[in-house]
mmCIF file of the C-alpha atoms, coordinates in Angstrom:
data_MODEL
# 
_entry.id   MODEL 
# 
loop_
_atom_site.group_PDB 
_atom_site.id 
_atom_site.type_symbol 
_atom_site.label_atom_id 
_atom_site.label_alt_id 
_atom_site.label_comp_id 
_atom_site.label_asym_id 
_atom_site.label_entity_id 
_atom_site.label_seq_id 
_atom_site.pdbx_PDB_ins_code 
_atom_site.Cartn_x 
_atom_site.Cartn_y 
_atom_site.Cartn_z 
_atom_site.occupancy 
_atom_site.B_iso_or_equiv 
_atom_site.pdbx_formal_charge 
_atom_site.auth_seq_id 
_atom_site.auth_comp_id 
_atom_site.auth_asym_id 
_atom_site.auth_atom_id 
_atom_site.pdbx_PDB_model_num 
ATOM 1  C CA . UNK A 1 1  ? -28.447 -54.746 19.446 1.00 0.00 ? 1  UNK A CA 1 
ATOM 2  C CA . UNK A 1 2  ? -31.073 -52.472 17.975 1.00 0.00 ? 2  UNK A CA 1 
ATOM 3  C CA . UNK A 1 3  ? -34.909 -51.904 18.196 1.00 0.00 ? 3  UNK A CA 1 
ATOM 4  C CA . UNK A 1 4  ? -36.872 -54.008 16.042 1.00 0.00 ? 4  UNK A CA 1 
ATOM 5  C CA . UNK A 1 5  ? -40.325 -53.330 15.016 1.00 0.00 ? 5  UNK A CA 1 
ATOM 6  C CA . UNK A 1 6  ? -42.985 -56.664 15.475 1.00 0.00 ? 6  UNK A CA 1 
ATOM 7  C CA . UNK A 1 7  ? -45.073 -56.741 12.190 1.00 0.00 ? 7  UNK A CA 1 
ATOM 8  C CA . UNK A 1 8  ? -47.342 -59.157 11.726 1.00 0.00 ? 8  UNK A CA 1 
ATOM 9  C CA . UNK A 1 9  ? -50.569 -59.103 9.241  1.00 0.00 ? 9  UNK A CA 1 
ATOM 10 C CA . UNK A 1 10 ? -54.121 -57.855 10.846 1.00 0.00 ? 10 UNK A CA 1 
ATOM 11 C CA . UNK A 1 11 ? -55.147 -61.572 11.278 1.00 0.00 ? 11 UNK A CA 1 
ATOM 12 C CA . UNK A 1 12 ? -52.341 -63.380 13.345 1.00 0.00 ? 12 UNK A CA 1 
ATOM 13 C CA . UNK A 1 13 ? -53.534 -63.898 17.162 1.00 0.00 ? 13 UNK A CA 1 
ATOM 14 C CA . UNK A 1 14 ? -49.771 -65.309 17.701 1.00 0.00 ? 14 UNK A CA 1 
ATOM 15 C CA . UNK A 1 15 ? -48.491 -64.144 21.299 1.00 0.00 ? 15 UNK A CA 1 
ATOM 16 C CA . UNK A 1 16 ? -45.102 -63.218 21.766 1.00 0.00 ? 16 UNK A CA 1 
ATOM 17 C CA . UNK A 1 17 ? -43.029 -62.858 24.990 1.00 0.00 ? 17 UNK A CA 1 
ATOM 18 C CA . UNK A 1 18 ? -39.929 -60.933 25.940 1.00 0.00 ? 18 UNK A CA 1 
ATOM 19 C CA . UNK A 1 19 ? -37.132 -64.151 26.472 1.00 0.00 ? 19 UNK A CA 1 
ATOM 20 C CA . UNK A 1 20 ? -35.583 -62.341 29.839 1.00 0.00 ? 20 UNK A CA 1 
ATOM 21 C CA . UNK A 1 21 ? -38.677 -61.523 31.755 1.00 0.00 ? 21 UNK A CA 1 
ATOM 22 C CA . UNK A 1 22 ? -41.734 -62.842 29.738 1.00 0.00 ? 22 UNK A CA 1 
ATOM 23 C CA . UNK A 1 23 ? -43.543 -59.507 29.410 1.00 0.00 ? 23 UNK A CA 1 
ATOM 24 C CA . UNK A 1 24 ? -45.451 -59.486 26.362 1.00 0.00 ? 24 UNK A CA 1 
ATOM 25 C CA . UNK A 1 25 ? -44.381 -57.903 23.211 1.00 0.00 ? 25 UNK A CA 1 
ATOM 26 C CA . UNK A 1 26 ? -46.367 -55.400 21.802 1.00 0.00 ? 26 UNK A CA 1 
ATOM 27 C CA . UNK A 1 27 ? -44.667 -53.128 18.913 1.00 0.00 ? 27 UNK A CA 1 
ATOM 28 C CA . UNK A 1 28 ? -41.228 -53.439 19.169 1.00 0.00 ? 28 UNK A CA 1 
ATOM 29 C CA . UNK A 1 29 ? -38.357 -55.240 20.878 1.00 0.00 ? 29 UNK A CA 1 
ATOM 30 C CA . UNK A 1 30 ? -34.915 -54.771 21.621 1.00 0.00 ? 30 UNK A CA 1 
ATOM 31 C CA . UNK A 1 31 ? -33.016 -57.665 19.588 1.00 0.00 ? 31 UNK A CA 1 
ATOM 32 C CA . UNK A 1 32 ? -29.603 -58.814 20.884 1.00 0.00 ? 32 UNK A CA 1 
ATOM 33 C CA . UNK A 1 33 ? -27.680 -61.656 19.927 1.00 0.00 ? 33 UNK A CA 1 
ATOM 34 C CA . UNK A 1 34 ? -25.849 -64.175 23.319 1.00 0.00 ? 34 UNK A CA 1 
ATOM 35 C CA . UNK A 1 35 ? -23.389 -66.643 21.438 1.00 0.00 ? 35 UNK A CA 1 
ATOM 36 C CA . UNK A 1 36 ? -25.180 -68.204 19.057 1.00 0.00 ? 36 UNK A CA 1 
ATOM 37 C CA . UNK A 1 37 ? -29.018 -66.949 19.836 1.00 0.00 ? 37 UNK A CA 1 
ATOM 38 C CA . UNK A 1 38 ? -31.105 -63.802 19.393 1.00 0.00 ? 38 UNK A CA 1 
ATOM 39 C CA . UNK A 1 39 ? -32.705 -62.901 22.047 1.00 0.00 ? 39 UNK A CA 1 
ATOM 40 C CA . UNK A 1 40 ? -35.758 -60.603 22.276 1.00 0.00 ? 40 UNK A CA 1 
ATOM 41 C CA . UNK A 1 41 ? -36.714 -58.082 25.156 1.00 0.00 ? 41 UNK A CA 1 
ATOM 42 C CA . UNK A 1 42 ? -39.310 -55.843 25.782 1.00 0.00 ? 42 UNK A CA 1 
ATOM 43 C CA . UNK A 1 43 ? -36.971 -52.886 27.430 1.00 0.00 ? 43 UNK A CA 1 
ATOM 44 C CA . UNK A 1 44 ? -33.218 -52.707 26.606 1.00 0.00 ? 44 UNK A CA 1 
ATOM 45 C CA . UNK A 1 45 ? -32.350 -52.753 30.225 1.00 0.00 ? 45 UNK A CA 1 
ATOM 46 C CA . UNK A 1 46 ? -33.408 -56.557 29.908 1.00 0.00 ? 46 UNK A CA 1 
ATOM 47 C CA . UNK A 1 47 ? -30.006 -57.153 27.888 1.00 0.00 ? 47 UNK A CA 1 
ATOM 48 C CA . UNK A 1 48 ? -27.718 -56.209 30.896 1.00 0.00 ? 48 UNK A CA 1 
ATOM 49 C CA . UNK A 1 49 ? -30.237 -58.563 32.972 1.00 0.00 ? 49 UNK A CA 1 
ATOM 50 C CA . UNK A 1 50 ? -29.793 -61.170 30.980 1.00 0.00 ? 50 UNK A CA 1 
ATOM 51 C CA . UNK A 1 51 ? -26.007 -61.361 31.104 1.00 0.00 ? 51 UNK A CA 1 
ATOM 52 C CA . UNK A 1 52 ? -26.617 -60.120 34.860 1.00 0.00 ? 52 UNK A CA 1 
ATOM 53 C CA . UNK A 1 53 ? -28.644 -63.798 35.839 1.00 0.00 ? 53 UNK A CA 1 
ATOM 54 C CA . UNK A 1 54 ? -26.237 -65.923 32.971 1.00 0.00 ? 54 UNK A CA 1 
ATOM 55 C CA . UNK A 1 55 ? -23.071 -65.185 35.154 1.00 0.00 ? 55 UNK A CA 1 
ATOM 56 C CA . UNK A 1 56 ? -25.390 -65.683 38.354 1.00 0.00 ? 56 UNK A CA 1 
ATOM 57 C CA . UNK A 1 57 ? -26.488 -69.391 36.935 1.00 0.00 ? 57 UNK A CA 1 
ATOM 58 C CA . UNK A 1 58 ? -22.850 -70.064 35.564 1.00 0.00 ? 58 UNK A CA 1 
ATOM 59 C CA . UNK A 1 59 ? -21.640 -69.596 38.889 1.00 0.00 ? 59 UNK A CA 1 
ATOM 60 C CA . UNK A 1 60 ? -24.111 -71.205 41.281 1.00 0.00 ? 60 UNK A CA 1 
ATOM 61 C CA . UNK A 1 61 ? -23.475 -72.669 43.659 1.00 0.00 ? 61 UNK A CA 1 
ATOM 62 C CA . UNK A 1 62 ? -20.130 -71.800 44.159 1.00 0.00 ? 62 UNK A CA 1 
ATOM 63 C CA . UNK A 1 63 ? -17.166 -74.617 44.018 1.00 0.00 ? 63 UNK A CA 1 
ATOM 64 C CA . UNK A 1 64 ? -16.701 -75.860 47.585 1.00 0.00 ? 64 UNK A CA 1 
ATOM 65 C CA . UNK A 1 65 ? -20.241 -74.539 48.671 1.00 0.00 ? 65 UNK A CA 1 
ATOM 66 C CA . UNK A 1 66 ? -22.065 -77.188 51.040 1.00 0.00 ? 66 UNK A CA 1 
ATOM 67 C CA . UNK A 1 67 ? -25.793 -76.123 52.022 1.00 0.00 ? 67 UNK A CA 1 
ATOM 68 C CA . UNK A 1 68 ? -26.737 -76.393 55.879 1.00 0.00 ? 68 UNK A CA 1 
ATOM 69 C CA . UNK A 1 69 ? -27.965 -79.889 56.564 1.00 0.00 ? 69 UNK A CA 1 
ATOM 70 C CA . UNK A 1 70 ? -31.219 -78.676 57.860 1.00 0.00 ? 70 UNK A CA 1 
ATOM 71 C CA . UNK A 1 71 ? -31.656 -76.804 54.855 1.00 0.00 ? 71 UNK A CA 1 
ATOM 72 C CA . UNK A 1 72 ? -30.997 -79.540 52.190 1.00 0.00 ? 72 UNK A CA 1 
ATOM 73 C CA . UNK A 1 73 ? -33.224 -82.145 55.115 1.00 0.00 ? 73 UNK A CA 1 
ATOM 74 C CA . UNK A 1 74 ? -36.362 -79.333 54.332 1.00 0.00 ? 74 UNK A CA 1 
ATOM 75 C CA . UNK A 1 75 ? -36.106 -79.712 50.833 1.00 0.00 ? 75 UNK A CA 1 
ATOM 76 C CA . UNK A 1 76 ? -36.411 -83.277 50.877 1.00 0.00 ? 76 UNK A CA 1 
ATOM 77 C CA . UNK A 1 77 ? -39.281 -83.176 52.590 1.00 0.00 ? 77 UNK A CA 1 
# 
């Protein structure tokens, strides 16, 4: 978990992208590591995000959680 600096040579028109949010990088990134992946961010606040929406996905929907009918009928349609 550090700041990183984004170097690359004068003629490289590569693009990169922060992995939470998908705000471009300009200069540097915040760098932190989830498991087995680095992850890159454009703010540091994106870190606690990230963990923020993983437990949100990891736990969605809920065990025992039925949608209303007319709700699931809508998205059929």
């Amino acid at each position: 978990m550090s700041w990183q600096d984004l170097t690359k040579s004068w003629q490289d028109t590569s693009v990169d992208y922060c992995d939470v949010c998908g705000n471009l990088l300009i200069h540097t990134y915040w760098e932190f590591a989830d498991g087995d992946a680095t992850l890159r961010a454009c703010r540091q606040e994106d870190e606690a995000l990230w963990h923020r929406l993983k437990r949100f996905r990891a736990g969605y929907p809920p065990a025992g959680h039925t949608p209303p009918p007319g709700l699931v009928a809508a998205a059929r349609e």
